Short mmCIF file of C-alpha atoms in Angstrom, two decimals:
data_model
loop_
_atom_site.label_atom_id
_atom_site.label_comp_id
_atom_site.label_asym_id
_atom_site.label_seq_id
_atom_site.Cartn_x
_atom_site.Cartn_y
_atom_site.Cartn_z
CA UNK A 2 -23.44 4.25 -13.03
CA UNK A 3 -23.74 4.53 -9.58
CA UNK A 4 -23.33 1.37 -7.18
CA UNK A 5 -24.62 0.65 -3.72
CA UNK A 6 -22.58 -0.13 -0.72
CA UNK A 7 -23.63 -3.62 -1.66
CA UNK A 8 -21.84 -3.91 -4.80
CA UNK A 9 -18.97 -1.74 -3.76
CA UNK A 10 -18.10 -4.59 -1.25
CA UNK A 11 -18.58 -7.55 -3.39
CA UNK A 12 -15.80 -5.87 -5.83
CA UNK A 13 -13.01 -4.95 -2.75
CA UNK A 14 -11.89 -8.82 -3.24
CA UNK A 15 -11.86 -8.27 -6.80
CA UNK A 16 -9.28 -4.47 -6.02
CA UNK A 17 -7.43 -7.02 -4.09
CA UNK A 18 -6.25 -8.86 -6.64
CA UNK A 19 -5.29 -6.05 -8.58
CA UNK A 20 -8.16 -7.11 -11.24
CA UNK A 21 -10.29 -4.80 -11.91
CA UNK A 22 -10.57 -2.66 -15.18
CA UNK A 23 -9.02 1.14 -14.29
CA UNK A 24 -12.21 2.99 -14.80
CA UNK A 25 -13.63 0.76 -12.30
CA UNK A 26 -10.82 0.29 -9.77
CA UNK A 27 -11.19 3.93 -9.87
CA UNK A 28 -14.45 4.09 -8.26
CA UNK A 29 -14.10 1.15 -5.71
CA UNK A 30 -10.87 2.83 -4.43
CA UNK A 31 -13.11 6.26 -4.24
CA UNK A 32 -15.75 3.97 -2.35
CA UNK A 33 -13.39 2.41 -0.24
CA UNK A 34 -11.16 5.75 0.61
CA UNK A 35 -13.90 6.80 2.59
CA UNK A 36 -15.69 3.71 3.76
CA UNK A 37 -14.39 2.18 6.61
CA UNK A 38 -15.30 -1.13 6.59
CA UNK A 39 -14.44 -1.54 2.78
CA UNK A 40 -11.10 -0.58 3.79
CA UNK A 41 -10.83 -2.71 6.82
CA UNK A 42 -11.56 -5.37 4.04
CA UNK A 43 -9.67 -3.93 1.45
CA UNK A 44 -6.47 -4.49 4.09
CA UNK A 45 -7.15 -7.95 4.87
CA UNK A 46 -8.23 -9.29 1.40
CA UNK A 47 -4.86 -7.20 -0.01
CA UNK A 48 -2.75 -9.38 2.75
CA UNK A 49 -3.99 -12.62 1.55
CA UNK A 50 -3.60 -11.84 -2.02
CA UNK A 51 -0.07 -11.38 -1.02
CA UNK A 52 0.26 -14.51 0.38
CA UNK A 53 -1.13 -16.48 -2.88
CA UNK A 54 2.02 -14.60 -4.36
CA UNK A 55 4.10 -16.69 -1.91
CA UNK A 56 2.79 -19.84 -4.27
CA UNK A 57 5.30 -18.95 -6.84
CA UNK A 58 8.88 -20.51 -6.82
CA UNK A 59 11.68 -18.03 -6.15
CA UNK A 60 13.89 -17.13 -9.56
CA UNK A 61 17.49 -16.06 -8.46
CA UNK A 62 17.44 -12.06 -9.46
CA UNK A 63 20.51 -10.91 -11.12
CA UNK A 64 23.12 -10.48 -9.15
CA UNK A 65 22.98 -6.42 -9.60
CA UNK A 66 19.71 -5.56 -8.88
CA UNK A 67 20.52 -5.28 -4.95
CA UNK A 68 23.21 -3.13 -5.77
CA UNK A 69 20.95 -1.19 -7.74
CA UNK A 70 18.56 -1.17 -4.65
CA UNK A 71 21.09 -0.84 -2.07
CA UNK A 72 22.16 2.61 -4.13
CA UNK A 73 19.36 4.62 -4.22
CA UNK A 74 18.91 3.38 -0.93
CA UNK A 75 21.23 5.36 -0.02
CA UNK A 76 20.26 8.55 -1.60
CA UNK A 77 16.81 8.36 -0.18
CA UNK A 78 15.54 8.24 3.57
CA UNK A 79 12.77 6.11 4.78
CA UNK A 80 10.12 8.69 5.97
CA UNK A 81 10.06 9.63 8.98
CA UNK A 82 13.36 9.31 9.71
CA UNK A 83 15.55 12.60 10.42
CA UNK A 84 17.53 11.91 7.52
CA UNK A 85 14.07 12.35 6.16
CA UNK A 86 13.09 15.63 8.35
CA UNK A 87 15.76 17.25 6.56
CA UNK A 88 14.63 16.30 3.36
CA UNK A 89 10.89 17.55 4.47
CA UNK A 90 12.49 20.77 5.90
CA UNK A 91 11.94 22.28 2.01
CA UNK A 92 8.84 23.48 1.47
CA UNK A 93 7.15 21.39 -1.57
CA UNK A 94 6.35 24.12 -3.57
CA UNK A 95 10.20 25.66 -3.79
CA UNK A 96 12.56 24.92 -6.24
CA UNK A 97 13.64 21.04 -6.47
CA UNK A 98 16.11 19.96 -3.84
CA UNK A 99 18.89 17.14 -4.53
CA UNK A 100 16.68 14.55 -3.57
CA UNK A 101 14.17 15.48 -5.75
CA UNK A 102 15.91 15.62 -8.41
CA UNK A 103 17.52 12.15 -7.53
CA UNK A 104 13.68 11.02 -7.94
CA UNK A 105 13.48 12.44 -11.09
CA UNK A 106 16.57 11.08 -12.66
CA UNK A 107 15.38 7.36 -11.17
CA UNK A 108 12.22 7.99 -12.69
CA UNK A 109 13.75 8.92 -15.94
CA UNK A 110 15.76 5.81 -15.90
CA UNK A 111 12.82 4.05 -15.94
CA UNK A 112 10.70 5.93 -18.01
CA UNK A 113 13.76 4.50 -20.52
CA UNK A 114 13.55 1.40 -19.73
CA UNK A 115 9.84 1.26 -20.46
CA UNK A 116 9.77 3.92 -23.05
CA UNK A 117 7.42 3.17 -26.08
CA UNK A 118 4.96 1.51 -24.07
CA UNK A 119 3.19 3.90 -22.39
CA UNK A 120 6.06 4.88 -19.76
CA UNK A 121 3.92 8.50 -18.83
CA UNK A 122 0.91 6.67 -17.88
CA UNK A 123 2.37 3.92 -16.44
CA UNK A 124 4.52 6.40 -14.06
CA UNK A 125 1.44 8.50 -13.60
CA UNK A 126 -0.77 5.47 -12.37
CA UNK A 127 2.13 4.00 -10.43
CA UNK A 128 2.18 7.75 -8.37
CA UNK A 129 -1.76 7.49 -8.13
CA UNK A 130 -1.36 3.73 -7.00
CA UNK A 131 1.70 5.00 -4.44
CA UNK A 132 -0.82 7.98 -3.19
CA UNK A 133 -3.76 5.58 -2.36
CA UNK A 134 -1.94 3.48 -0.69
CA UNK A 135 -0.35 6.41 1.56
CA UNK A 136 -4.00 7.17 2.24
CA UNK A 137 -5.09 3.70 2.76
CA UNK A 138 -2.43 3.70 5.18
CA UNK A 139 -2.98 6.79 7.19
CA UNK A 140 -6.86 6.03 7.23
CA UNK A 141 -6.03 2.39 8.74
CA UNK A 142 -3.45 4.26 11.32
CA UNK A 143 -6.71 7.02 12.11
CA UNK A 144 -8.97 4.16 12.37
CA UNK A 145 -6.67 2.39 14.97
CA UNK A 146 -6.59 5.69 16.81
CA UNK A 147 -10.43 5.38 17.62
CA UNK A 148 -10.27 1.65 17.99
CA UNK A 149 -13.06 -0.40 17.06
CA UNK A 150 -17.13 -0.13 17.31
CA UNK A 151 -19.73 2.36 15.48
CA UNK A 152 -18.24 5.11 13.50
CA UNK A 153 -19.27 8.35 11.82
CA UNK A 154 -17.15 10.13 9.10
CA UNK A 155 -16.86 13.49 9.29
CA UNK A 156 -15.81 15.88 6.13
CA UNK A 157 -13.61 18.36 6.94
CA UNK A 158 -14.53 21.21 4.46
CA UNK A 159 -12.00 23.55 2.89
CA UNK A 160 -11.76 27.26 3.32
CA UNK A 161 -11.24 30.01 0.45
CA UNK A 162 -7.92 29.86 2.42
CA UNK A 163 -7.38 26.04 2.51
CA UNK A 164 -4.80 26.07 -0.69
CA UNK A 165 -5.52 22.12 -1.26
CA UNK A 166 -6.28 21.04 2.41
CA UNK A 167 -8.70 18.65 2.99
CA UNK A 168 -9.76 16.00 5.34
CA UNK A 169 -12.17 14.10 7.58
CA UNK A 170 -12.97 13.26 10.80
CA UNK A 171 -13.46 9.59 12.59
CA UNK A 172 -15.58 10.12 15.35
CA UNK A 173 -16.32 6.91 17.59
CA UNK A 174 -19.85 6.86 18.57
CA UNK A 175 -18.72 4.84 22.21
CA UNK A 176 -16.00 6.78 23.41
CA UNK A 177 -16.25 10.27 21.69
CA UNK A 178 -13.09 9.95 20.61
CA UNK A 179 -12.10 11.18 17.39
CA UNK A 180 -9.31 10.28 15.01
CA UNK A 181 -8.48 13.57 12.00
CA UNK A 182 -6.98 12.76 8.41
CA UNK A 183 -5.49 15.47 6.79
CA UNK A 184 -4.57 15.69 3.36
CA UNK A 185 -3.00 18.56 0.94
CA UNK A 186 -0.86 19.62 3.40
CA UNK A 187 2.30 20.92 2.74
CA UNK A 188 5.47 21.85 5.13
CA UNK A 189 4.74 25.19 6.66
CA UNK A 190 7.84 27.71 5.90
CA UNK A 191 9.85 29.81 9.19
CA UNK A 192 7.60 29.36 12.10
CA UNK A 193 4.50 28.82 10.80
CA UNK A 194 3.06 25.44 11.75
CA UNK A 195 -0.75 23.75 11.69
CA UNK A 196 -2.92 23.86 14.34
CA UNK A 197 -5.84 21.62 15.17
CA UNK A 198 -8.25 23.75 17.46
CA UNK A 199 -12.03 22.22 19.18
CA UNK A 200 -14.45 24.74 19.20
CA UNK A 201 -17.25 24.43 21.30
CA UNK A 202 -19.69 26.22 23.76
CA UNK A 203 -17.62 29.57 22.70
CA UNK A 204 -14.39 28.58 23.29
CA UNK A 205 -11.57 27.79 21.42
CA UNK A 206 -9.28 24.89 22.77
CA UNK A 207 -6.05 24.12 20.74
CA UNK A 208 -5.47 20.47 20.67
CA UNK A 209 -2.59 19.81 18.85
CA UNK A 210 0.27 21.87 16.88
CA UNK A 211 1.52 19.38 13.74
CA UNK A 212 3.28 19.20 10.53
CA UNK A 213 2.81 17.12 7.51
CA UNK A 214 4.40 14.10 6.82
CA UNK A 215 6.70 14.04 3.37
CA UNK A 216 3.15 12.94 1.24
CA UNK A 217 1.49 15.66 2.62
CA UNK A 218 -0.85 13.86 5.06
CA UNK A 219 -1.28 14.44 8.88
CA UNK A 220 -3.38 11.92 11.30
CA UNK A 221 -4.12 13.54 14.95
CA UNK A 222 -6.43 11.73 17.62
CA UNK A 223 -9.03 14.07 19.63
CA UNK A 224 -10.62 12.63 22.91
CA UNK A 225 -13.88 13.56 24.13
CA UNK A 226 -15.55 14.81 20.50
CA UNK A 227 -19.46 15.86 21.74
CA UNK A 228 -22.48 17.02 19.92
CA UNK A 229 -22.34 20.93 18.77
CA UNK A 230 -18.18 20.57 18.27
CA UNK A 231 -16.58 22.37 15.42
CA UNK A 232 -13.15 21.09 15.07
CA UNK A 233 -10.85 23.83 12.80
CA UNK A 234 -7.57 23.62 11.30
CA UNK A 235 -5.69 26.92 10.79
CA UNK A 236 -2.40 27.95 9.92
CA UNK A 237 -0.65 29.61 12.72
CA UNK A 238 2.32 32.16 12.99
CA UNK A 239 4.17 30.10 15.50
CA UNK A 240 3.36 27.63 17.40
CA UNK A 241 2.17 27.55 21.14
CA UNK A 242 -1.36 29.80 20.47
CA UNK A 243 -4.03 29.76 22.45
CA UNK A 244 -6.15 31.68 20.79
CA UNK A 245 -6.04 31.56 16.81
CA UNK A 246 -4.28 34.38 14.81
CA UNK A 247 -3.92 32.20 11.27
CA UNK A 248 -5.94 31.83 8.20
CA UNK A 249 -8.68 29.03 9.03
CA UNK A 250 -8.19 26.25 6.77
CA UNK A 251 -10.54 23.74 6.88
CA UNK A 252 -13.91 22.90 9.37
CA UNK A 253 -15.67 19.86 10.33
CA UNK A 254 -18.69 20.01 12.89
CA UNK A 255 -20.16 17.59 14.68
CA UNK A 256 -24.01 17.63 15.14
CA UNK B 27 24.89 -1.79 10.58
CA UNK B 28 23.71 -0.05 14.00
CA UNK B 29 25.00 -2.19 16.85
CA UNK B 30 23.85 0.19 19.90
CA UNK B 31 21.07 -2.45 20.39
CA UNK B 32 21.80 -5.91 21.63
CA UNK B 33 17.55 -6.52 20.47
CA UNK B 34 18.33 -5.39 16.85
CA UNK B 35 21.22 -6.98 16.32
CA UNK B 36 19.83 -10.19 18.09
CA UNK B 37 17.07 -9.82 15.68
CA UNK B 38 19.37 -10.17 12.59
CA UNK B 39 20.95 -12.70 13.74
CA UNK B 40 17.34 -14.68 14.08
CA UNK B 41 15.87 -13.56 11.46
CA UNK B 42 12.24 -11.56 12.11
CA UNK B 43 10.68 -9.79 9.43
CA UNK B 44 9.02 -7.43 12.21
CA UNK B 45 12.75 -6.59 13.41
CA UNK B 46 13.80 -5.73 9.48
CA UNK B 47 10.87 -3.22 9.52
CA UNK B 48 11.65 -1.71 12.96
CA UNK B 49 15.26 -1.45 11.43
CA UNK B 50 13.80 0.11 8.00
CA UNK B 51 11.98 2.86 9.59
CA UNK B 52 15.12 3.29 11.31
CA UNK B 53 16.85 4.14 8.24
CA UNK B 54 18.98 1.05 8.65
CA UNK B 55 20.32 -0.13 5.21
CA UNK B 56 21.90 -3.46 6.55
CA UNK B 57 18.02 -4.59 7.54
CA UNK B 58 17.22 -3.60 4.40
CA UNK B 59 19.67 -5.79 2.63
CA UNK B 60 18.39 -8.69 5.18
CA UNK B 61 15.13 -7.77 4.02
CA UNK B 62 16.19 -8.07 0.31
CA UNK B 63 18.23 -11.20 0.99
CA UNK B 64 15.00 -13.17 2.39
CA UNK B 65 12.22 -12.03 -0.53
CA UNK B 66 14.28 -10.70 -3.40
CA UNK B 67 13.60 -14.51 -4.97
CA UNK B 68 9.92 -14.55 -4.00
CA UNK B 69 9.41 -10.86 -5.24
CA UNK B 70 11.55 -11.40 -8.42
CA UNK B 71 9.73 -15.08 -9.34
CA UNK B 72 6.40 -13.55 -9.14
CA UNK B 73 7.57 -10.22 -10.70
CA UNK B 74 8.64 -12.12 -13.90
CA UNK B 75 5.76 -14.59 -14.00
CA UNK B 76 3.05 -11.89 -14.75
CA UNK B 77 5.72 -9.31 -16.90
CA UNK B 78 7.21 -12.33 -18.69
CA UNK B 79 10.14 -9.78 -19.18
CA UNK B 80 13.35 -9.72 -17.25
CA UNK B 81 14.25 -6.62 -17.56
CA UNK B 82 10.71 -4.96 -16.57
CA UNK B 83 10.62 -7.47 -14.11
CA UNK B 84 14.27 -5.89 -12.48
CA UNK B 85 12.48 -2.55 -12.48
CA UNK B 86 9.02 -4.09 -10.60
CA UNK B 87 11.27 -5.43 -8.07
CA UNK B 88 13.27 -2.41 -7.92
CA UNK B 89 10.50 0.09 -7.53
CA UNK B 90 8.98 -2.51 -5.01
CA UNK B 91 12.19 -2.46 -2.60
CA UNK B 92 11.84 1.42 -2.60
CA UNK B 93 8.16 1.32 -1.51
CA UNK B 94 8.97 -0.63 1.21
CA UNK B 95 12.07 1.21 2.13
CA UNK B 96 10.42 5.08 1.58
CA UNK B 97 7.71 3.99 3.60
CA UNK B 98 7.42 0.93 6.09
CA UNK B 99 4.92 2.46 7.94
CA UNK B 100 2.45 1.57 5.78
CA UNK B 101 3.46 -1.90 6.67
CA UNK B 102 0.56 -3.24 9.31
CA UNK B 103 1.60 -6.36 10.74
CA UNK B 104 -1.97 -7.29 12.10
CA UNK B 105 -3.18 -7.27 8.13
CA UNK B 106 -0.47 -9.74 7.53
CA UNK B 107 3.29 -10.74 7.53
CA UNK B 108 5.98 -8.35 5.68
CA UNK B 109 6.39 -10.79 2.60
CA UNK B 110 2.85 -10.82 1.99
CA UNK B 111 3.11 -6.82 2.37
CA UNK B 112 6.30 -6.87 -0.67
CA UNK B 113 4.72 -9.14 -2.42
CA UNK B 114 1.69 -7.06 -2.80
CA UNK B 115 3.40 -3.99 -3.85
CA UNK B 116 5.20 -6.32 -6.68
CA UNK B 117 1.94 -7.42 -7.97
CA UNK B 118 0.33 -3.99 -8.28
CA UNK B 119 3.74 -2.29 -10.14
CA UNK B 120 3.60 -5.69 -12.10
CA UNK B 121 0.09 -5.05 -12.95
CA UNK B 122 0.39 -1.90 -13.79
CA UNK B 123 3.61 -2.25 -15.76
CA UNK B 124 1.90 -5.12 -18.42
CA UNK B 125 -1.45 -3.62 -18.90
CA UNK B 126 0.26 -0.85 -20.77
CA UNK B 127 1.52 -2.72 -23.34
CA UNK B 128 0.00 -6.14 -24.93
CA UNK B 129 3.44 -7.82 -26.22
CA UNK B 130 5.56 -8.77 -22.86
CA UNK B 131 2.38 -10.72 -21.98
CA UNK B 132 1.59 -13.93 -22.73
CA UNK B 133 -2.16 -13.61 -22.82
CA UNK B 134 -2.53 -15.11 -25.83
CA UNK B 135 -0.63 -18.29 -24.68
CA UNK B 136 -2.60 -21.43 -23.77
CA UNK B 137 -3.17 -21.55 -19.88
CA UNK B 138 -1.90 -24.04 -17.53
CA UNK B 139 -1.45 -24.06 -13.58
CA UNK B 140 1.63 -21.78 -12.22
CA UNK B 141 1.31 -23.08 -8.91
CA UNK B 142 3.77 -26.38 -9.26
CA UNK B 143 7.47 -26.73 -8.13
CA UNK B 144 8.80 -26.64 -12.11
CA UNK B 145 9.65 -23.40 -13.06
CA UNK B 146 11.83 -20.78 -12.88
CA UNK B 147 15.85 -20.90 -12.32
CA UNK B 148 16.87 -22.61 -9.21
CA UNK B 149 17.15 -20.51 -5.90
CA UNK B 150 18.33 -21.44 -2.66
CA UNK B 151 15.22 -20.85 -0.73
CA UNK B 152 15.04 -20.76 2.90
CA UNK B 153 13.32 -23.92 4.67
CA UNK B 154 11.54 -21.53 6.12
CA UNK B 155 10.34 -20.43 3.08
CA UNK B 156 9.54 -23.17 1.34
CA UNK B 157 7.80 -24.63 4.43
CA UNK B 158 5.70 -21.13 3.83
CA UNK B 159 4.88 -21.69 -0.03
CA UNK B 160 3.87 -25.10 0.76
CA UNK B 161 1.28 -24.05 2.93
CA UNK B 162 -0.22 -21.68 0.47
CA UNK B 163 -0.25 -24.16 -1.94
CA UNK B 164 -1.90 -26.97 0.39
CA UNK B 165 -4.46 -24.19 1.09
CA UNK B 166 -4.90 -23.53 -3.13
CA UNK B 167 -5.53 -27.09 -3.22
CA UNK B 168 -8.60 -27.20 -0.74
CA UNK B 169 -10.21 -24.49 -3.53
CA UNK B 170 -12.40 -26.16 -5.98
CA UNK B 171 -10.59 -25.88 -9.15
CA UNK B 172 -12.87 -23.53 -10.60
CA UNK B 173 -12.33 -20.99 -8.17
CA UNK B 174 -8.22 -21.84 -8.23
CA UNK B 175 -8.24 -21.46 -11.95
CA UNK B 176 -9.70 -18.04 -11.81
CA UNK B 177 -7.30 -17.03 -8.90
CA UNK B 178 -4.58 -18.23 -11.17
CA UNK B 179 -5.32 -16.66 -14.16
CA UNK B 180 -6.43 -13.03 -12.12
CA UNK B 181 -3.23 -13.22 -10.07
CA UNK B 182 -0.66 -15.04 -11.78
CA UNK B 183 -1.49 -13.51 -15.28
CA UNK B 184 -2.50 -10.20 -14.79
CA UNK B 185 -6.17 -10.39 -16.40
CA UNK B 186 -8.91 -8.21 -15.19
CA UNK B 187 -12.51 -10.53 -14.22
CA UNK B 188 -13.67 -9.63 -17.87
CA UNK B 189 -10.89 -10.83 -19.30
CA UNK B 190 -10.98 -14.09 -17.09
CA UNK B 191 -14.83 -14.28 -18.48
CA UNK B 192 -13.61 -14.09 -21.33
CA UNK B 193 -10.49 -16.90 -21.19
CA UNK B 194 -12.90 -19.08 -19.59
CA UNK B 195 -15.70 -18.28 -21.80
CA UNK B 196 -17.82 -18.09 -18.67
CA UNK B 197 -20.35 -14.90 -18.11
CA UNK B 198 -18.88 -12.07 -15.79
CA UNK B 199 -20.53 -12.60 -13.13
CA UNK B 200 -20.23 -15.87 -12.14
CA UNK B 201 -15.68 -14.83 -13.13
CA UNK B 202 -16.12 -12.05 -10.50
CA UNK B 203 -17.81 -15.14 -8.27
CA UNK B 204 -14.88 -17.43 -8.62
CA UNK B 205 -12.48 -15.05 -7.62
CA UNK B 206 -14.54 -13.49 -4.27
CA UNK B 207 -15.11 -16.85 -3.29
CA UNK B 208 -11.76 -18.15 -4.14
CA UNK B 209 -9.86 -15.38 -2.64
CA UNK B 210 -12.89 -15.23 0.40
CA UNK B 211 -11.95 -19.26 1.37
CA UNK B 212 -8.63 -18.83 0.90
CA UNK B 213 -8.39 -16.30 3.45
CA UNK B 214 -10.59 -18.72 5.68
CA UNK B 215 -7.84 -21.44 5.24
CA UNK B 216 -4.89 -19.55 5.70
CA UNK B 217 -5.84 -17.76 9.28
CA UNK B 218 -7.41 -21.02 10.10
CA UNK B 219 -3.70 -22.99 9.62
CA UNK B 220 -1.62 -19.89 11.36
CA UNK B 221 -4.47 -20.38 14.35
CA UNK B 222 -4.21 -24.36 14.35
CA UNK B 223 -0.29 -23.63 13.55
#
């Protein structure tokens, strides 16, 4: 069944509170993945649904979990910081680093704990839940990029070369200026590194070289987006081009 | 801990959830011990109240911690404060963790209000804190109690709005209602109280 804008946004409050029936959450996060004020809602109703958690009285944890926490703390970086770069240094597609595996043993200890009730799915839907949230989050961090007013979403469409990379494009209709999510991106090996190029009257203008961050996303801000502007991603040899030599990966143009 | 800055450190020392966050992203593990310090009794009350199991409860909280701590960027202080921001991410894995199996639920059990000061071990909670719980319940209580109850039994208990329709024997619709509207005025309240103070 297919629902209207309308109906999409009288069911964000509902996503919210985490109360929706899968097959259904499934299509309102679709929806609001690529509608911006859903997910400007989404955001705020999501915020306030945390603080009706603060209504319930504190229970002491047991006294291990933090050392629990506190360990595997310590065998994974936040992202983004270098201890992180390091880990991001290995391509995703080689074999599993240290850290990786660390993941996979934590997720085995859980899968134990929660074995004969479903522990695949429940893992599987966690990683889905984790992965729309990274993309809620780089969308909200685009959209901030362009700042407020009337906005038009671009798709950025794949290649034969794109190998998984996607995207779109947040143009601002006041100031031109544009805000680019990338996803399916994953860390370029040697020299190679992404470039974001604007493409317009004949001319090709790089605007930014860039990596991906560790969940394979990318968010880069373009000023002064006009009518009749291709924007391209391609894969370059090294980076500093000003002309492209790579495999083009993914387009978006702008009527 | 990182003492290089005199900000940071002052930071710990007055506790600021936005200063925890900065430290996180860091990579600092003594802000995220702070960090557990101040909501590891909010996340683990509400963790347990909708898995009704302790030891699935641990892992919620667990797996909550990590979120936070793999990414704090997601964290957008302009949608909301950082406890709200945990607490969400418990919810969700809590969710998630009892709608895949029936029996560590209590859905069968006869419903009454969570949202009273008689449950649960004894913590020592922050005034802070508390001062902060009592606001969201004030703000509960200016809900009719239709529109509470379904926020209750949504949030609190896991159910999808069918399965509220269904508790309450009301039609779906008017389930899905309650809850926009509940969760729509709530919202109102709140950012009215943090504007009035």
């Amino acid at each position: 069944m297919t629902m209207t804008h309308d109906e999409f946004k009288e069911l964000v409050p509902i996503m919210a509170l985490n109360a929706l029936p899968a097959e259904e959450e499934e299509q309102v996060a679709a929806h609001v993945e690529f509608c911006v004020e859903c997910s400007r809602l989404f955001g705020e109703y999501r915020s306030t649904a945390g603080d009706l958690a603060m209504a319930v009285r504190p229970v002491t944890p047991p006294a291990d979990l933090k050392d629990r926490i506190m360990a595997q703390a310590r065998q994974t970086a936040p992202v983004g910081t270098e201890a992180s770069r390091s880990q991001q240094a290995t391509p995703r597609r080689s074999g599993p680093t240290f850290a990786r595996w660390m993941g996979v043993a934590a997720a085995a200890a859980v899968a134990l704990v929660v074995i004969g009730f479903g522990a695949q799915q429940l893992m599987e839907q966690n990683q889905r839940v984790q992965q729309q949230e990274e993309l809620l989050s780089a969308q909200r961090e685009a959209l901030d990029l362009i700042g407020s007013g009337e906005t038009s979403v671009l798709t950025m469409n794949p290649t034969q070369d794109s190998d998984g990379v996607t995207g779109r494009v947040f143009v601002s209709s006041d100031s031109g200026r544009a805000a680019v999510l990338l996803s399916g991106l994953t860390e370029p090996s040697g020299d190679s590194i992404y470039t974001l190029w604007m493409i317009r009257d004949g001319n090709e203008e790089p605007v930014a070289d860039f990596g991906p961050d560790r969940s394979g996303l990318a968010v880069l801000s373009v000023d002064d987006v006009k009518s009749d502007t291709t924007l391209a991603i391609t894969l370059e040899p090294q980076p500093g081009n000003t002309s492209p030599q790579g495999p083009v990966l993914a387009t978006a143009y702008k009527a | 801990m990182r003492t290089k800055t005199g900000k940071l450190k002052k930071r710990l020392e007055e506790p600021d959830d936005a200063g925890l966050l900065e430290g996180i992203l860091n990579g600092d593990q003594a802000c995220l011990s702070v960090f557990y310090d101040r909501y590891a009794g909010s996340a683990f009350g509400l963790a347990w109240k909708i898995c009704n199991n302790r030891a699935i409860a641990e892992d919620v909280v667990q797996e909550a911690f990590m979120a936070v701590w793999q990414r704090p960027s997601s964290f957008d202080s302009s949608r909301g404060s950082a406890g709200s921001f945990l607490l969400g991410i418990v919810h969700h894995k809590a969710v998630d963790a009892i709608r895949k199996e029936e029996s560590v639920r209590r859905r069968e059990e006869n419903f009454t209000s969570d949202l009273s000061d008689a449950s649960g071990d004894e913590v020592v909670e922050a005034a802070w804190l508390a001062l902060r719980r009592q606001s969201v319940l004030k703000a509960l209580q200016q809900l009719s109690d239709v529109q509470r109850e379904a926020l209750e039994l949504a949030y609190l208990h896991g159910l999808t709005y069918s399965e509220v329709a269904a508790r309450l024997r009301i039609p779906l619709g008017t389930a899905k209602t309650r809850m926009r509207d509940g969760l729509i005025r709530l919202r109102g309240i709140l950012d009215e109280s943090a504007v009035n103070g």
